[in-house]
Coordinates of C-alpha atoms and ligand atoms in Angstrom, one line a residue:
M26 CA 37.7 -16.4 87.3
T27 CA 35.5 -17.3 90.3
A28 CA 31.8 -16.5 90.9
A29 CA 32.9 -14.1 93.7
S30 CA 35.3 -12.2 91.4
I31 CA 32.6 -10.9 89.0
Y32 CA 31.2 -8.6 91.8
P33 CA 33.0 -5.4 92.8
S34 CA 35.2 -5.8 95.9
I35 CA 33.5 -4.9 99.2
W36 CA 36.8 -3.7 100.6
L37 CA 36.9 0.1 100.4
A38 CA 40.0 0.8 102.5
E39 CA 42.2 -0.5 105.4
F40 CA 43.4 1.5 108.4
G41 CA 46.3 1.0 110.8
E42 CA 45.4 3.9 113.2
F43 CA 42.9 6.6 114.0
A44 CA 44.8 9.3 112.1
E45 CA 44.5 7.3 108.8
W46 CA 40.8 7.0 109.4
Q47 CA 40.5 10.8 110.0
N48 CA 42.3 11.4 106.8
Y49 CA 40.1 9.0 104.9
R50 CA 36.9 10.7 106.3
E51 CA 38.1 14.0 105.0
I52 CA 38.9 12.7 101.5
A53 CA 35.8 10.5 101.3
A54 CA 33.3 13.1 102.6
G55 CA 31.9 13.6 99.1
A56 CA 31.4 9.8 98.7
H57 CA 29.4 9.3 101.9
P58 CA 26.1 10.8 100.6
V59 CA 26.3 8.6 97.5
L60 CA 26.6 5.5 99.6
A61 CA 23.9 6.7 102.0
E62 CA 21.5 7.4 99.1
I63 CA 21.9 3.8 97.7
D64 CA 20.9 2.6 101.2
D65 CA 18.0 5.0 101.4
R66 CA 16.5 3.7 98.2
L67 CA 16.2 0.3 99.9
I68 CA 14.6 1.4 103.1
H69 CA 11.6 3.4 101.9
S70 CA 9.5 0.6 103.5
R71 CA 9.4 0.1 107.2
R72 CA 8.3 -3.4 106.7
P73 CA 10.8 -6.3 106.5
F74 CA 11.8 -6.8 102.9
Q75 CA 14.2 -8.9 100.8
V76 CA 17.0 -7.9 98.5
N77 CA 19.1 -10.3 96.4
G78 CA 22.8 -10.3 97.0
Y79 CA 25.9 -12.6 96.5
C80 CA 26.5 -14.6 99.7
S81 CA 30.2 -15.3 100.1
L82 CA 29.5 -18.4 102.3
C83 CA 27.0 -20.0 99.9
G84 CA 29.0 -18.9 96.9
S85 CA 25.8 -17.9 95.1
V86 CA 23.1 -15.1 94.9
Q87 CA 20.6 -15.5 97.6
P88 CA 17.6 -13.6 99.0
L89 CA 18.8 -11.5 101.9
S90 CA 16.1 -10.6 104.6
V91 CA 16.2 -7.1 105.9
R92 CA 14.4 -6.7 109.2
W93 CA 14.3 -3.9 111.8
D94 CA 15.6 -5.6 114.8
Y95 CA 18.2 -3.5 116.8
A96 CA 17.4 -0.5 114.5
G97 CA 18.5 3.0 115.7
T98 CA 17.2 6.5 115.1
D99 CA 18.9 9.9 114.6
G100 CA 17.8 13.3 115.9
N101 CA 15.4 13.8 112.9
G102 CA 13.5 10.5 113.6
T103 CA 15.0 8.7 110.6
I104 CA 15.3 5.0 111.3
F105 CA 18.6 3.2 110.5
P106 CA 18.6 -0.6 110.3
A107 CA 21.4 -2.3 112.3
W108 CA 22.9 -3.4 108.9
T109 CA 25.6 -5.6 110.3
E110 CA 23.1 -7.8 112.1
I111 CA 20.5 -8.1 109.4
A112 CA 20.4 -8.7 105.6
A113 CA 20.7 -12.4 106.6
C114 CA 21.1 -14.9 103.8
G115 CA 18.0 -17.0 103.2
C116 CA 20.1 -20.1 102.7
C117 CA 22.9 -20.1 105.4
G118 CA 21.5 -17.4 107.7
S119 CA 24.7 -15.4 107.8
N120 CA 24.3 -11.7 108.4
S121 CA 26.3 -8.9 106.8
R122 CA 29.2 -8.9 109.2
M123 CA 29.6 -12.8 109.1
R124 CA 29.7 -12.7 105.3
A125 CA 32.2 -9.9 105.3
L126 CA 34.5 -11.8 107.7
F127 CA 34.2 -14.8 105.4
S128 CA 35.1 -12.7 102.3
Y129 CA 38.1 -11.4 104.2
L130 CA 39.4 -14.9 105.0
T131 CA 38.9 -16.3 101.6
E132 CA 39.7 -13.3 99.4
K133 CA 42.2 -11.3 101.4
L134 CA 43.9 -13.9 103.4
A135 CA 43.4 -16.7 100.9
V136 CA 43.4 -19.3 103.7
A137 CA 44.4 -22.8 102.5
A138 CA 41.9 -25.6 102.8
D139 CA 44.2 -27.6 105.2
A140 CA 44.8 -24.6 107.5
E141 CA 44.7 -25.1 111.3
I142 CA 41.9 -22.8 112.4
Y143 CA 40.2 -22.1 115.7
I144 CA 36.9 -20.3 115.9
A145 CA 35.3 -19.2 119.2
E146 CA 31.9 -20.7 118.4
Q147 CA 30.6 -24.2 117.8
V148 CA 26.8 -24.5 118.0
T149 CA 26.2 -22.2 115.0
E150 CA 25.5 -22.8 111.3
Y151 CA 28.5 -20.7 110.5
Y152 CA 30.7 -23.2 112.3
R153 CA 29.2 -26.1 110.4
R154 CA 29.7 -24.3 107.0
L155 CA 33.3 -23.4 107.9
K156 CA 34.0 -27.0 109.1
A157 CA 32.8 -28.4 105.7
R158 CA 35.3 -26.1 103.9
Y159 CA 38.2 -26.3 106.4
P160 CA 38.3 -29.8 108.0
N161 CA 41.0 -28.8 110.5
L162 CA 38.7 -26.3 112.2
V163 CA 38.3 -26.5 115.9
G164 CA 35.3 -24.7 117.5
S165 CA 34.3 -24.1 121.1
E166 CA 31.8 -22.2 123.2
Y167 CA 32.2 -20.5 126.6
L168 CA 30.2 -22.7 129.0
G169 CA 30.9 -21.0 132.3
T170 CA 33.5 -21.1 135.0
D171 CA 32.9 -24.7 136.3
L172 CA 34.7 -26.4 133.3
A173 CA 38.3 -26.7 132.5
P174 CA 39.5 -25.2 129.2
G175 CA 39.4 -27.9 126.5
E176 CA 36.7 -30.0 128.4
T177 CA 33.8 -31.2 126.4
V178 CA 30.1 -31.6 127.4
H179 CA 27.4 -33.6 125.8
R180 CA 24.5 -31.4 125.0
E181 CA 21.6 -31.9 122.5
A182 CA 23.3 -34.9 120.8
E183 CA 26.5 -32.8 120.3
F184 CA 29.9 -32.7 122.0
I185 CA 30.5 -29.1 122.8
R186 CA 34.1 -28.0 123.7
H187 CA 34.5 -25.4 126.4
E188 CA 37.3 -22.8 126.0
D189 CA 38.0 -19.5 127.8
I190 CA 39.7 -17.1 125.4
T191 CA 41.9 -15.7 128.1
R192 CA 43.3 -19.1 128.9
L193 CA 43.0 -21.5 126.0
S194 CA 43.9 -25.2 126.3
F195 CA 45.9 -25.3 123.1
Q196 CA 49.6 -25.5 122.8
S197 CA 51.6 -22.4 121.7
G198 CA 51.9 -21.8 117.9
R199 CA 49.3 -24.3 116.9
F200 CA 47.0 -22.3 114.6
D201 CA 47.2 -20.5 111.2
L202 CA 44.1 -18.5 111.9
I203 CA 41.8 -17.6 114.8
I204 CA 38.3 -16.3 114.2
T205 CA 36.0 -14.6 116.7
Q206 CA 32.7 -12.9 115.9
D207 CA 31.4 -10.3 118.4
V208 CA 33.2 -12.0 121.3
F209 CA 35.8 -9.5 122.7
E210 CA 33.3 -6.9 123.8
H211 CA 32.1 -9.6 126.3
V212 CA 35.5 -10.3 127.7
P213 CA 36.4 -8.0 130.6
D214 CA 40.2 -8.6 130.2
Y215 CA 40.3 -8.4 126.4
R216 CA 44.0 -7.6 126.4
S217 CA 44.7 -11.0 128.0
A218 CA 42.5 -12.5 125.3
F219 CA 44.5 -10.8 122.6
S220 CA 47.8 -12.1 124.2
E221 CA 46.4 -15.6 124.4
C222 CA 45.3 -15.6 120.8
R223 CA 48.8 -14.4 119.8
R224 CA 50.3 -17.3 121.9
V225 CA 48.4 -20.1 120.1
L226 CA 49.0 -18.6 116.6
K227 CA 51.9 -19.6 114.5
S228 CA 54.3 -16.8 113.5
G229 CA 52.7 -15.2 110.5
G230 CA 49.2 -16.5 111.4
H231 CA 46.2 -14.2 111.7
L232 CA 43.6 -13.2 114.3
L233 CA 40.5 -12.2 112.3
F234 CA 37.4 -10.8 114.1
T235 CA 34.4 -8.5 114.3
V236 CA 33.3 -6.4 117.3
P237 CA 30.8 -3.6 117.6
F238 CA 33.0 -0.7 116.7
F239 CA 32.6 3.0 117.6
Y240 CA 34.6 4.6 114.8
H241 CA 34.1 8.1 116.2
Q242 CA 36.0 7.1 119.4
P243 CA 39.8 7.2 119.4
D244 CA 39.6 5.4 122.8
T245 CA 37.8 2.3 124.0
E246 CA 35.0 3.1 126.5
I247 CA 35.0 0.7 129.4
R248 CA 31.4 0.1 130.5
A249 CA 31.9 -2.6 133.1
A250 CA 34.8 -4.3 134.9
V251 CA 35.3 -7.3 137.2
S252 CA 36.8 -6.4 140.6
A253 CA 39.5 -8.4 142.4
S254 CA 36.8 -10.3 144.3
G255 CA 35.1 -11.3 141.1
E256 CA 32.2 -8.9 141.3
I257 CA 30.9 -7.1 138.2
E258 CA 31.1 -3.3 138.5
H259 CA 28.9 -1.3 136.2
L260 CA 30.6 2.0 135.2
L261 CA 27.9 2.8 132.7
P262 CA 24.3 1.4 132.3
P263 CA 24.6 -2.3 131.5
E264 CA 24.1 -3.4 127.9
Y265 CA 23.3 -7.0 127.0
H266 CA 23.7 -8.7 123.6
G267 CA 22.1 -11.8 122.3
N268 CA 24.0 -15.1 122.7
P269 CA 23.5 -18.3 120.5
L270 CA 23.4 -20.4 123.7
G271 CA 20.5 -18.3 125.1
G272 CA 20.4 -15.4 127.5
G273 CA 22.0 -12.0 127.3
A274 CA 25.8 -11.4 127.4
L275 CA 27.0 -8.3 129.2
C276 CA 29.0 -5.9 127.0
F277 CA 32.1 -4.8 128.9
Q278 CA 33.4 -2.2 126.4
H279 CA 32.7 -0.2 123.3
F280 CA 35.8 -0.4 121.2
G281 CA 37.5 2.6 119.7
W282 CA 40.6 2.9 117.5
D283 CA 43.1 2.2 120.4
L284 CA 42.0 -1.4 119.8
L285 CA 44.6 -1.6 117.1
G286 CA 47.3 -0.4 119.5
S287 CA 46.1 -3.0 122.1
L288 CA 46.6 -5.8 119.5
K289 CA 50.2 -4.6 118.9
Q290 CA 50.9 -4.4 122.6
A291 CA 49.7 -8.1 122.8
G292 CA 52.5 -9.0 120.4
F293 CA 51.0 -8.8 116.9
S294 CA 53.2 -7.2 114.3
E295 CA 50.4 -5.6 112.3
A296 CA 46.8 -4.7 113.1
T297 CA 44.3 -3.3 110.7
A298 CA 40.6 -2.3 110.4
A299 CA 39.2 -3.1 106.9
L300 CA 36.2 -1.0 105.8
Y301 CA 33.5 -2.8 103.8
W302 CA 30.4 -1.8 101.9
G303 CA 28.9 -3.3 98.8
P304 CA 25.2 -3.5 97.6
H305 CA 25.9 -6.5 95.3
Q306 CA 26.9 -8.6 98.3
G307 CA 24.2 -7.1 100.6
H308 CA 26.5 -4.9 102.7
F309 CA 24.9 -1.6 103.4
G310 CA 25.2 1.2 106.0
Q311 CA 28.3 3.1 107.2
Y312 CA 30.8 2.4 108.6
F313 CA 31.6 -1.2 109.3
F314 CA 34.9 -3.1 109.7
V315 CA 36.6 -6.5 109.9
F316 CA 39.7 -6.5 112.1
S317 CA 42.8 -8.5 111.3
A318 CA 46.0 -8.8 113.3
K319 CA 49.2 -10.6 112.1
A320 CA 51.2 -12.7 114.5
Ligands
LIG16 ZN1 24.5 -17.8 102.4

Protein backbone atom coordinates (compact mmCIF):
# COMPACT_ATOMS: atom_id res chain seq x y z
CA MET A 1 0.00 0.00 0.00
CA THR A 2 1.25 3.48 -0.87
CA ALA A 3 0.15 6.85 0.54
CA ALA A 4 -1.55 7.60 -2.79
CA SER A 5 -3.51 4.34 -2.74
CA ILE A 6 -5.57 5.21 0.35
CA TYR A 7 -7.41 7.95 -1.58
CA PRO A 8 -10.15 7.21 -4.12
CA SER A 9 -8.93 7.19 -7.72
CA ILE A 10 -9.38 10.51 -9.53
CA TRP A 11 -9.93 8.67 -12.84
CA LEU A 12 -13.65 8.53 -13.63
CA ALA A 13 -13.54 7.22 -17.20
CA GLU A 14 -11.47 7.07 -20.38
CA PHE A 15 -12.70 7.85 -23.90
CA GLY A 16 -11.39 6.99 -27.35
CA GLU A 17 -13.87 9.09 -29.37
CA PHE A 18 -16.65 11.68 -29.21
CA ALA A 19 -19.45 9.04 -29.38
CA GLU A 20 -18.14 7.36 -26.20
CA TRP A 21 -18.18 10.71 -24.44
CA GLN A 22 -21.76 11.43 -25.57
CA ASN A 23 -22.82 8.03 -24.25
CA TYR A 24 -21.12 8.73 -20.91
CA ARG A 25 -22.79 12.15 -20.62
CA GLU A 26 -26.19 10.49 -20.94
CA ILE A 27 -25.45 7.78 -18.40
CA ALA A 28 -23.67 10.16 -15.97
CA ALA A 29 -26.27 12.96 -16.20
CA GLY A 30 -27.55 12.12 -12.71
CA ALA A 31 -24.06 12.22 -11.19
CA HIS A 32 -23.21 15.69 -12.49
CA PRO A 33 -25.28 17.65 -9.91
CA VAL A 34 -23.70 15.63 -7.08
CA LEU A 35 -20.20 16.55 -8.21
CA ALA A 36 -21.24 20.17 -8.82
CA GLU A 37 -22.73 20.43 -5.32
CA ILE A 38 -19.49 19.28 -3.71
CA ASP A 39 -17.68 22.03 -5.67
CA ASP A 40 -20.34 24.60 -4.71
CA ARG A 41 -19.87 23.96 -0.99
CA LEU A 42 -16.28 25.06 -1.36
CA ILE A 43 -16.91 28.27 -3.24
CA HIS A 44 -19.43 30.07 -1.04
CA SER A 45 -16.68 32.62 -0.49
CA ARG A 46 -15.49 34.84 -3.30
CA ARG A 47 -12.22 35.41 -1.49
CA PRO A 48 -9.19 33.21 -2.06
CA PHE A 49 -9.24 30.24 0.29
CA GLN A 50 -7.32 27.07 1.10
CA VAL A 51 -8.43 23.45 1.11
CA ASN A 52 -6.33 20.46 2.10
CA GLY A 53 -5.73 17.79 -0.52
CA TYR A 54 -3.29 15.02 -1.40
CA CYS A 55 -0.61 16.31 -3.80
CA SER A 56 0.61 13.50 -6.07
CA LEU A 57 3.91 15.30 -6.72
CA CYS A 58 4.72 15.91 -3.06
CA GLY A 59 3.29 12.53 -2.02
CA SER A 60 1.59 14.16 1.00
CA VAL A 61 -1.42 16.22 2.05
CA GLN A 62 -0.80 19.91 1.41
CA PRO A 63 -2.79 23.15 1.63
CA LEU A 64 -4.11 23.95 -1.86
CA SER A 65 -4.75 27.62 -2.63
CA VAL A 66 -7.92 28.43 -4.56
CA ARG A 67 -7.86 31.82 -6.23
CA TRP A 68 -10.15 33.49 -8.77
CA ASP A 69 -7.69 34.09 -11.58
CA TYR A 70 -9.12 33.22 -15.03
CA ALA A 71 -12.58 32.59 -13.50
CA GLY A 72 -15.60 32.45 -15.83
CA THR A 73 -19.29 33.22 -15.36
CA ASP A 74 -22.47 31.62 -16.65
CA GLY A 75 -25.66 33.37 -17.84
CA ASN A 76 -26.97 33.59 -14.25
CA GLY A 77 -23.91 35.44 -12.99
CA THR A 78 -22.54 32.44 -11.08
CA ILE A 79 -18.74 32.52 -11.00
CA PHE A 80 -16.78 29.39 -11.79
CA PRO A 81 -13.13 29.17 -10.82
CA ALA A 82 -10.73 27.99 -13.54
CA TRP A 83 -10.20 24.79 -11.58
CA THR A 84 -7.40 23.34 -13.73
CA GLU A 85 -5.25 26.45 -13.21
CA ILE A 86 -5.77 26.93 -9.48
CA ALA A 87 -5.94 24.77 -6.33
CA ALA A 88 -2.14 25.08 -6.42
CA CYS A 89 -0.10 23.05 -3.93
CA GLY A 90 1.41 25.21 -1.17
CA CYS A 91 4.61 23.14 -1.30
CA CYS A 92 5.43 22.43 -4.98
CA GLY A 93 3.11 24.98 -6.65
CA SER A 94 1.55 22.42 -9.03
CA ASN A 95 -1.99 23.21 -10.06
CA SER A 96 -4.80 20.70 -10.56
CA ARG A 97 -3.98 19.70 -14.14
CA MET A 98 -0.25 19.29 -13.39
CA ARG A 99 -1.01 17.00 -10.44
CA ALA A 100 -3.52 15.03 -12.52
CA LEU A 101 -0.92 14.48 -15.27
CA PHE A 102 1.59 13.31 -12.66
CA SER A 103 -1.00 10.89 -11.22
CA TYR A 104 -1.53 9.48 -14.70
CA LEU A 105 2.14 8.86 -15.32
CA THR A 106 2.83 7.28 -11.94
CA GLU A 107 -0.43 5.38 -11.36
CA LYS A 108 -1.76 4.54 -14.83
CA LEU A 109 1.44 4.29 -16.86
CA ALA A 110 3.62 3.22 -13.88
CA VAL A 111 6.65 4.77 -15.59
CA ALA A 112 9.95 3.18 -14.43
CA ALA A 113 12.48 5.35 -12.57
CA ASP A 114 15.10 4.82 -15.33
CA ALA A 115 12.72 5.70 -18.20
CA GLU A 116 13.94 8.04 -20.95
CA ILE A 117 11.59 11.01 -20.76
CA TYR A 118 11.32 14.30 -22.64
CA ILE A 119 9.28 17.18 -21.26
CA ALA A 120 8.63 20.38 -23.21
CA GLU A 121 9.52 22.67 -20.27
CA GLN A 122 12.68 23.32 -18.28
CA VAL A 123 12.54 26.53 -16.24
CA THR A 124 9.71 25.23 -14.05
CA GLU A 125 9.52 23.74 -10.56
CA TYR A 126 7.60 20.86 -12.15
CA TYR A 127 10.65 20.01 -14.30
CA ARG A 128 12.93 20.09 -11.23
CA ARG A 129 10.60 17.79 -9.25
CA LEU A 130 10.32 15.37 -12.15
CA LYS A 131 14.09 15.39 -12.73
CA ALA A 132 14.68 14.42 -9.08
CA ARG A 133 12.45 11.38 -9.58
CA TYR A 134 13.39 10.51 -13.18
CA PRO A 135 17.13 11.22 -13.70
CA ASN A 136 16.95 10.45 -17.47
CA LEU A 137 14.59 13.38 -18.01
CA VAL A 138 15.42 15.92 -20.72
CA GLY A 139 13.66 19.30 -20.66
CA SER A 140 13.61 22.22 -23.04
CA GLU A 141 11.93 25.53 -23.75
CA TYR A 142 10.96 27.15 -27.03
CA LEU A 143 13.34 30.11 -27.26
CA GLY A 144 12.42 31.50 -30.69
CA THR A 145 13.33 30.99 -34.30
CA ASP A 146 17.00 32.14 -34.12
CA LEU A 147 18.27 28.98 -32.43
CA ALA A 148 18.86 25.51 -33.82
CA PRO A 149 16.92 22.63 -32.20
CA GLY A 150 19.02 21.17 -29.39
CA GLU A 151 21.09 24.37 -28.91
CA THR A 152 21.56 25.56 -25.32
CA VAL A 153 21.73 29.12 -24.02
CA HIS A 154 23.04 30.33 -20.68
CA ARG A 155 20.40 32.33 -18.89
CA GLU A 156 20.08 33.21 -15.20
CA ALA A 157 22.82 30.75 -14.16
CA GLU A 158 21.11 27.91 -16.03
CA PHE A 159 21.71 26.21 -19.35
CA ILE A 160 18.40 26.16 -21.17
CA ARG A 161 17.91 23.84 -24.11
CA HIS A 162 15.95 25.07 -27.09
CA GLU A 163 13.63 22.69 -28.95
CA ASP A 164 10.87 23.19 -31.50
CA ILE A 165 8.29 20.45 -31.03
CA THR A 166 7.63 20.28 -34.78
CA ARG A 167 11.33 19.50 -35.50
CA LEU A 168 13.04 17.99 -32.47
CA SER A 169 16.80 17.41 -32.45
CA PHE A 170 16.47 13.92 -30.93
CA GLN A 171 17.09 10.68 -32.79
CA SER A 172 14.09 8.52 -33.71
CA GLY A 173 12.82 6.04 -31.10
CA ARG A 174 14.77 7.57 -28.20
CA PHE A 175 12.09 8.14 -25.53
CA ASP A 176 9.72 6.03 -23.45
CA LEU A 177 7.58 9.03 -22.61
CA ILE A 178 6.99 12.58 -23.82
CA ILE A 179 5.15 15.10 -21.65
CA THR A 180 3.70 18.45 -22.66
CA GLN A 181 1.52 20.69 -20.54
CA ASP A 182 -0.66 23.22 -22.36
CA VAL A 183 1.73 23.46 -25.31
CA PHE A 184 -0.07 22.14 -28.43
CA GLU A 185 -2.69 24.91 -28.48
CA HIS A 186 0.23 27.30 -29.13
CA VAL A 187 1.64 25.29 -32.05
CA PRO A 188 0.03 26.28 -35.37
CA ASP A 189 1.00 23.01 -37.07
CA TYR A 190 0.03 20.75 -34.16
CA ARG A 191 -0.34 17.74 -36.47
CA SER A 192 3.38 18.00 -37.32
CA ALA A 193 4.10 18.22 -33.59
CA PHE A 194 2.17 14.97 -33.01
CA SER A 195 4.10 13.23 -35.85
CA GLU A 196 7.40 14.50 -34.47
CA CYS A 197 6.56 13.20 -30.97
CA ARG A 198 5.65 9.83 -32.50
CA ARG A 199 9.01 9.76 -34.35
CA VAL A 200 11.15 10.23 -31.24
CA LEU A 201 9.12 7.76 -29.13
CA LYS A 202 10.00 4.09 -28.85
CA SER A 203 7.35 1.69 -30.11
CA GLY A 204 5.00 1.23 -27.13
CA GLY A 205 6.05 4.58 -25.61
CA HIS A 206 3.54 7.25 -24.65
CA LEU A 207 2.80 10.89 -25.35
CA LEU A 208 1.09 12.33 -22.27
CA PHE A 209 -0.31 15.86 -22.30
CA THR A 210 -2.84 18.44 -21.24
CA VAL A 211 -4.42 21.14 -23.43
CA PRO A 212 -7.39 23.43 -22.85
CA PHE A 213 -10.15 21.11 -24.07
CA PHE A 214 -13.61 22.06 -25.34
CA TYR A 215 -15.49 18.84 -24.65
CA HIS A 216 -18.73 20.08 -26.23
CA GLN A 217 -16.92 20.42 -29.60
CA PRO A 218 -16.58 17.37 -31.87
CA ASP A 219 -14.13 19.40 -33.99
CA THR A 220 -11.14 21.59 -33.21
CA GLU A 221 -11.72 25.31 -33.75
CA ILE A 222 -8.81 26.96 -35.55
CA ARG A 223 -8.45 30.50 -34.18
CA ALA A 224 -5.26 31.58 -35.96
CA ALA A 225 -2.96 30.26 -38.67
CA VAL A 226 0.46 31.04 -40.13
CA SER A 227 0.48 31.90 -43.84
CA ALA A 228 3.04 30.64 -46.39
CA SER A 229 4.95 33.94 -45.95
CA GLY A 230 5.09 33.43 -42.16
CA GLU A 231 2.45 36.00 -41.23
CA ILE A 232 -0.01 35.24 -38.45
CA GLU A 233 -3.61 35.36 -39.64
CA HIS A 234 -6.28 35.78 -36.99
CA LEU A 235 -9.47 33.91 -37.92
CA LEU A 236 -11.04 34.70 -34.53
CA PRO A 237 -10.23 37.34 -31.88
CA PRO A 238 -6.70 36.62 -30.60
CA GLU A 239 -6.43 34.83 -27.24
CA TYR A 240 -3.16 34.89 -25.29
CA HIS A 241 -2.14 32.60 -22.41
CA GLY A 242 0.54 33.06 -19.75
CA ASN A 243 4.03 31.72 -20.44
CA PRO A 244 6.64 30.75 -17.77
CA LEU A 245 9.30 32.69 -19.73
CA GLY A 246 7.14 35.83 -19.65
CA GLY A 247 4.79 37.45 -22.14
CA GLY A 248 1.65 35.98 -23.64
CA ALA A 249 1.54 33.06 -26.05
CA LEU A 250 -1.05 33.12 -28.84
CA CYS A 251 -3.60 30.30 -28.72
CA PHE A 252 -3.94 28.92 -32.27
CA GLN A 253 -6.74 26.44 -31.60
CA HIS A 254 -9.40 25.26 -29.20
CA PHE A 255 -9.21 21.48 -29.30
CA GLY A 256 -12.30 19.29 -29.69
CA TRP A 257 -12.67 15.51 -29.84
CA ASP A 258 -11.12 15.16 -33.32
CA LEU A 259 -7.85 15.65 -31.44
CA LEU A 260 -7.86 11.89 -30.77
CA GLY A 261 -8.24 11.15 -34.51
CA SER A 262 -5.36 13.55 -35.29
CA LEU A 263 -3.10 11.59 -32.93
CA LYS A 264 -3.95 8.33 -34.72
CA GLN A 265 -3.34 9.97 -38.10
CA ALA A 266 0.10 10.96 -36.77
CA GLY A 267 0.91 7.26 -36.27
CA PHE A 268 -0.18 6.54 -32.68
CA SER A 269 -1.94 3.20 -32.23
CA GLU A 270 -4.20 4.38 -29.39
CA ALA A 271 -5.34 7.79 -28.19
CA THR A 272 -7.53 8.45 -25.15
CA ALA A 273 -8.92 11.26 -23.04
CA ALA A 274 -8.97 10.39 -19.32
CA LEU A 275 -11.57 12.23 -17.23
CA TYR A 276 -10.56 13.15 -13.68
CA TRP A 277 -12.25 14.65 -10.62
CA GLY A 278 -11.55 14.06 -6.94
CA PRO A 279 -11.93 16.34 -3.90
CA HIS A 280 -9.46 14.32 -1.78
CA GLN A 281 -6.72 15.28 -4.22
CA GLY A 282 -7.97 18.81 -4.86
CA HIS A 283 -9.48 18.20 -8.31
CA PHE A 284 -12.77 20.05 -8.71
CA GLY A 285 -14.93 21.30 -11.57
CA GLN A 286 -16.18 19.53 -14.69
CA TYR A 287 -14.99 18.32 -17.10
CA PHE A 288 -11.21 17.99 -17.25
CA PHE A 289 -8.99 15.46 -19.05
CA VAL A 290 -5.44 14.17 -19.40
CA PHE A 291 -4.61 12.92 -22.90
CA SER A 292 -2.51 9.90 -23.67
CA ALA A 293 -1.38 8.41 -26.99
CA LYS A 294 0.49 5.12 -27.38
CA ALA A 295 3.20 4.87 -30.04
ZN1 LIG B 1 2.82 19.47 -4.10
